[in-house]
Amino acid sequence: MREHPVASGLVASGRTFRQRFLLAVGLLLAASHSPLAQPAPPAWAQDAVWYQIFPERFANGDVSNDPTVETLEFPENVDAGLWAVTPWTA
């Protein structure tokens, strides 16, 4: 039985562990079914303008909807004396 020429390079004598490791990683990255393979971005993404929105940077227009200790998921785990909403001017 004949070995695959690239795969036989993984076990061929004379190669260091580093060389064999890098060859194996290269084979994984080259495989289209590999979980490490990255899909090509869609064509429309090349001309797209991307925005990143930081909602916490907006002014606090309604203090009545600010979180309180009571509205936390586990208020019993929070020291009410230390907990506070981060000031909007910070």
Short mmCIF file of N, CA and C in Angstrom, two decimals:
data_model
loop_
_atom_site.label_atom_id
_atom_site.label_comp_id
_atom_site.label_asym_id
_atom_site.label_seq_id
_atom_site.Cartn_x
_atom_site.Cartn_y
_atom_site.Cartn_z
N MET A 1 0.85 -1.18 0.00
CA MET A 1 0.00 0.00 0.00
C MET A 1 0.89 1.23 0.00
N ARG A 2 0.58 2.17 -0.89
CA ARG A 2 1.38 3.39 -1.01
C ARG A 2 0.84 4.47 -0.08
N GLU A 3 1.75 5.20 0.59
CA GLU A 3 1.33 6.28 1.48
C GLU A 3 1.10 7.56 0.69
N HIS A 4 0.26 8.40 1.24
CA HIS A 4 0.03 9.72 0.66
C HIS A 4 1.34 10.50 0.76
N PRO A 5 1.77 11.19 -0.31
CA PRO A 5 3.08 11.85 -0.27
C PRO A 5 3.20 12.92 0.81
N VAL A 6 2.14 13.68 1.09
CA VAL A 6 2.22 14.71 2.12
C VAL A 6 2.13 14.08 3.49
N ALA A 7 1.21 13.15 3.67
CA ALA A 7 1.05 12.50 4.97
C ALA A 7 2.30 11.72 5.34
N SER A 8 2.99 11.15 4.36
CA SER A 8 4.21 10.41 4.69
C SER A 8 5.28 11.34 5.21
N GLY A 9 5.18 12.64 4.88
CA GLY A 9 6.14 13.61 5.40
C GLY A 9 6.01 13.81 6.89
N LEU A 10 4.86 13.47 7.45
CA LEU A 10 4.66 13.61 8.88
C LEU A 10 5.47 12.59 9.66
N VAL A 11 5.71 11.44 9.07
CA VAL A 11 6.43 10.38 9.78
C VAL A 11 7.80 10.11 9.19
N ALA A 12 8.17 10.83 8.14
CA ALA A 12 9.46 10.58 7.50
C ALA A 12 10.59 10.88 8.46
N SER A 13 11.61 10.05 8.40
CA SER A 13 12.75 10.27 9.28
C SER A 13 13.52 11.50 8.82
N GLY A 14 14.23 12.11 9.74
CA GLY A 14 15.01 13.28 9.39
C GLY A 14 14.28 14.59 9.66
N ARG A 15 12.98 14.54 9.94
CA ARG A 15 12.24 15.76 10.25
C ARG A 15 12.18 15.93 11.77
N THR A 16 12.33 17.16 12.20
CA THR A 16 12.23 17.43 13.63
C THR A 16 10.75 17.41 14.03
N PHE A 17 10.54 17.36 15.33
CA PHE A 17 9.16 17.39 15.82
C PHE A 17 8.48 18.68 15.38
N ARG A 18 9.21 19.80 15.46
CA ARG A 18 8.65 21.10 15.06
C ARG A 18 8.23 21.07 13.59
N GLN A 19 9.06 20.52 12.73
CA GLN A 19 8.72 20.45 11.30
C GLN A 19 7.48 19.59 11.08
N ARG A 20 7.42 18.45 11.76
CA ARG A 20 6.25 17.58 11.61
C ARG A 20 5.00 18.25 12.15
N PHE A 21 5.14 18.97 13.28
CA PHE A 21 4.00 19.67 13.86
C PHE A 21 3.49 20.76 12.92
N LEU A 22 4.39 21.58 12.38
CA LEU A 22 3.99 22.65 11.49
C LEU A 22 3.35 22.11 10.21
N LEU A 23 3.85 20.99 9.72
CA LEU A 23 3.25 20.37 8.55
C LEU A 23 1.84 19.89 8.86
N ALA A 24 1.65 19.29 10.04
CA ALA A 24 0.32 18.82 10.44
C ALA A 24 -0.65 19.98 10.59
N VAL A 25 -0.20 21.07 11.20
CA VAL A 25 -1.06 22.26 11.34
C VAL A 25 -1.42 22.81 9.97
N GLY A 26 -0.46 22.85 9.07
CA GLY A 26 -0.72 23.32 7.71
C GLY A 26 -1.75 22.46 7.00
N LEU A 27 -1.67 21.15 7.19
CA LEU A 27 -2.66 20.26 6.59
C LEU A 27 -4.05 20.51 7.15
N LEU A 28 -4.14 20.76 8.48
CA LEU A 28 -5.43 21.04 9.09
C LEU A 28 -6.03 22.34 8.55
N LEU A 29 -5.19 23.36 8.44
CA LEU A 29 -5.68 24.65 7.96
C LEU A 29 -6.08 24.60 6.48
N ALA A 30 -5.41 23.75 5.72
CA ALA A 30 -5.70 23.66 4.29
C ALA A 30 -6.98 22.87 4.00
N ALA A 31 -7.37 22.04 4.92
CA ALA A 31 -8.56 21.21 4.69
C ALA A 31 -9.81 22.07 4.75
N SER A 32 -10.63 22.01 3.72
CA SER A 32 -11.83 22.84 3.68
C SER A 32 -12.85 22.42 4.74
N HIS A 33 -12.80 21.20 5.20
CA HIS A 33 -13.74 20.72 6.20
C HIS A 33 -13.21 20.92 7.62
N SER A 34 -12.04 21.54 7.73
CA SER A 34 -11.43 21.75 9.04
C SER A 34 -12.18 22.82 9.82
N PRO A 35 -12.37 22.62 11.13
CA PRO A 35 -13.00 23.68 11.93
C PRO A 35 -12.12 24.92 12.03
N LEU A 36 -10.83 24.79 11.70
CA LEU A 36 -9.92 25.94 11.74
C LEU A 36 -9.96 26.76 10.46
N ALA A 37 -10.54 26.20 9.40
CA ALA A 37 -10.60 26.91 8.12
C ALA A 37 -11.56 28.08 8.24
N GLN A 38 -11.17 29.23 7.70
CA GLN A 38 -12.00 30.42 7.75
C GLN A 38 -12.76 30.57 6.44
N PRO A 39 -14.08 30.77 6.51
CA PRO A 39 -14.84 30.97 5.27
C PRO A 39 -14.50 32.33 4.67
N ALA A 40 -14.62 32.42 3.38
CA ALA A 40 -14.36 33.69 2.70
C ALA A 40 -15.50 34.66 3.02
N PRO A 41 -15.18 35.94 3.26
CA PRO A 41 -16.25 36.90 3.54
C PRO A 41 -17.08 37.14 2.29
N PRO A 42 -18.36 37.47 2.46
CA PRO A 42 -19.19 37.73 1.28
C PRO A 42 -18.70 38.98 0.55
N ALA A 43 -18.98 39.06 -0.73
CA ALA A 43 -18.51 40.17 -1.56
C ALA A 43 -19.00 41.53 -1.04
N TRP A 44 -20.24 41.58 -0.55
CA TRP A 44 -20.78 42.87 -0.09
C TRP A 44 -20.04 43.42 1.11
N ALA A 45 -19.35 42.57 1.86
CA ALA A 45 -18.67 43.01 3.08
C ALA A 45 -17.44 43.86 2.78
N GLN A 46 -16.90 43.74 1.57
CA GLN A 46 -15.70 44.52 1.23
C GLN A 46 -15.99 46.01 1.16
N ASP A 47 -17.19 46.39 0.72
CA ASP A 47 -17.54 47.80 0.59
C ASP A 47 -18.46 48.29 1.70
N ALA A 48 -18.70 47.45 2.69
CA ALA A 48 -19.62 47.82 3.77
C ALA A 48 -18.95 48.79 4.74
N VAL A 49 -19.77 49.62 5.34
CA VAL A 49 -19.31 50.51 6.41
C VAL A 49 -19.81 49.89 7.71
N TRP A 50 -18.89 49.66 8.65
CA TRP A 50 -19.24 49.01 9.90
C TRP A 50 -19.26 50.04 11.02
N TYR A 51 -20.31 49.99 11.82
CA TYR A 51 -20.44 50.89 12.96
C TYR A 51 -20.45 50.07 14.24
N GLN A 52 -19.86 50.61 15.27
CA GLN A 52 -19.90 49.97 16.57
C GLN A 52 -20.57 50.96 17.52
N ILE A 53 -21.65 50.50 18.14
CA ILE A 53 -22.45 51.39 18.99
C ILE A 53 -22.19 51.04 20.45
N PHE A 54 -21.95 52.05 21.25
CA PHE A 54 -21.72 51.88 22.68
C PHE A 54 -22.89 52.52 23.42
N PRO A 55 -23.96 51.78 23.70
CA PRO A 55 -25.13 52.37 24.34
C PRO A 55 -24.83 53.01 25.69
N GLU A 56 -23.84 52.52 26.41
CA GLU A 56 -23.56 53.09 27.72
C GLU A 56 -22.94 54.48 27.62
N ARG A 57 -22.62 54.94 26.43
CA ARG A 57 -22.01 56.25 26.26
C ARG A 57 -23.05 57.36 26.09
N PHE A 58 -24.31 57.01 25.95
CA PHE A 58 -25.35 58.01 25.76
C PHE A 58 -25.76 58.62 27.10
N ALA A 59 -26.27 59.83 27.06
CA ALA A 59 -26.70 60.51 28.28
C ALA A 59 -27.88 59.78 28.91
N ASN A 60 -27.95 59.84 30.22
CA ASN A 60 -29.03 59.19 30.95
C ASN A 60 -30.25 60.11 30.92
N GLY A 61 -31.15 59.87 29.99
CA GLY A 61 -32.33 60.72 29.84
C GLY A 61 -33.47 60.38 30.77
N ASP A 62 -33.45 59.20 31.40
CA ASP A 62 -34.56 58.79 32.25
C ASP A 62 -34.01 57.98 33.43
N VAL A 63 -33.80 58.64 34.55
CA VAL A 63 -33.23 57.95 35.72
C VAL A 63 -34.20 56.96 36.34
N SER A 64 -35.48 57.04 35.97
CA SER A 64 -36.46 56.11 36.55
C SER A 64 -36.25 54.67 36.06
N ASN A 65 -35.54 54.49 34.92
CA ASN A 65 -35.32 53.13 34.43
C ASN A 65 -33.90 52.64 34.71
N ASP A 66 -33.16 53.32 35.58
CA ASP A 66 -31.84 52.86 35.98
C ASP A 66 -31.97 51.60 36.83
N PRO A 67 -31.01 50.69 36.72
CA PRO A 67 -31.08 49.47 37.53
C PRO A 67 -30.91 49.78 39.02
N THR A 68 -31.51 48.95 39.83
CA THR A 68 -31.36 49.04 41.28
C THR A 68 -30.91 47.68 41.79
N VAL A 69 -30.54 47.62 43.04
CA VAL A 69 -30.12 46.34 43.63
C VAL A 69 -31.26 45.33 43.52
N GLU A 70 -32.49 45.77 43.72
CA GLU A 70 -33.64 44.87 43.67
C GLU A 70 -33.88 44.30 42.27
N THR A 71 -33.45 45.00 41.22
CA THR A 71 -33.69 44.52 39.85
C THR A 71 -32.59 43.59 39.35
N LEU A 72 -31.54 43.39 40.16
CA LEU A 72 -30.47 42.48 39.76
C LEU A 72 -30.96 41.04 39.79
N GLU A 73 -30.28 40.18 39.05
CA GLU A 73 -30.69 38.77 38.98
C GLU A 73 -30.58 38.07 40.34
N PHE A 74 -29.52 38.34 41.08
CA PHE A 74 -29.32 37.74 42.39
C PHE A 74 -29.01 38.84 43.40
N PRO A 75 -30.00 39.62 43.80
CA PRO A 75 -29.72 40.75 44.70
C PRO A 75 -29.19 40.31 46.06
N GLU A 76 -29.48 39.08 46.47
CA GLU A 76 -29.00 38.61 47.77
C GLU A 76 -27.49 38.42 47.79
N ASN A 77 -26.86 38.35 46.61
CA ASN A 77 -25.41 38.17 46.52
C ASN A 77 -24.66 39.49 46.42
N VAL A 78 -25.37 40.61 46.52
CA VAL A 78 -24.76 41.92 46.33
C VAL A 78 -24.82 42.70 47.63
N ASP A 79 -23.72 43.35 47.95
CA ASP A 79 -23.69 44.24 49.11
C ASP A 79 -24.33 45.55 48.69
N ALA A 80 -25.54 45.80 49.15
CA ALA A 80 -26.30 46.98 48.73
C ALA A 80 -25.59 48.27 49.09
N GLY A 81 -24.73 48.25 50.12
CA GLY A 81 -24.01 49.45 50.49
C GLY A 81 -22.90 49.81 49.52
N LEU A 82 -22.40 48.82 48.80
CA LEU A 82 -21.31 49.06 47.86
C LEU A 82 -21.78 49.18 46.42
N TRP A 83 -22.96 48.66 46.11
CA TRP A 83 -23.43 48.63 44.72
C TRP A 83 -24.02 49.97 44.34
N ALA A 84 -23.68 50.42 43.14
CA ALA A 84 -24.25 51.68 42.62
C ALA A 84 -24.17 51.68 41.10
N VAL A 85 -25.04 52.42 40.48
CA VAL A 85 -24.99 52.61 39.05
C VAL A 85 -23.78 53.48 38.74
N THR A 86 -23.02 53.12 37.71
CA THR A 86 -21.87 53.91 37.29
C THR A 86 -22.36 55.28 36.83
N PRO A 87 -21.76 56.35 37.31
CA PRO A 87 -22.20 57.69 36.89
C PRO A 87 -22.06 57.84 35.37
N TRP A 88 -23.02 58.50 34.75
CA TRP A 88 -23.01 58.69 33.30
C TRP A 88 -21.92 59.66 32.88
N THR A 89 -21.36 60.37 33.80
CA THR A 89 -20.31 61.33 33.47
C THR A 89 -18.93 60.70 33.58
N ALA A 90 -18.85 59.42 33.95
CA ALA A 90 -17.55 58.77 34.14
C ALA A 90 -16.87 58.50 32.82
#
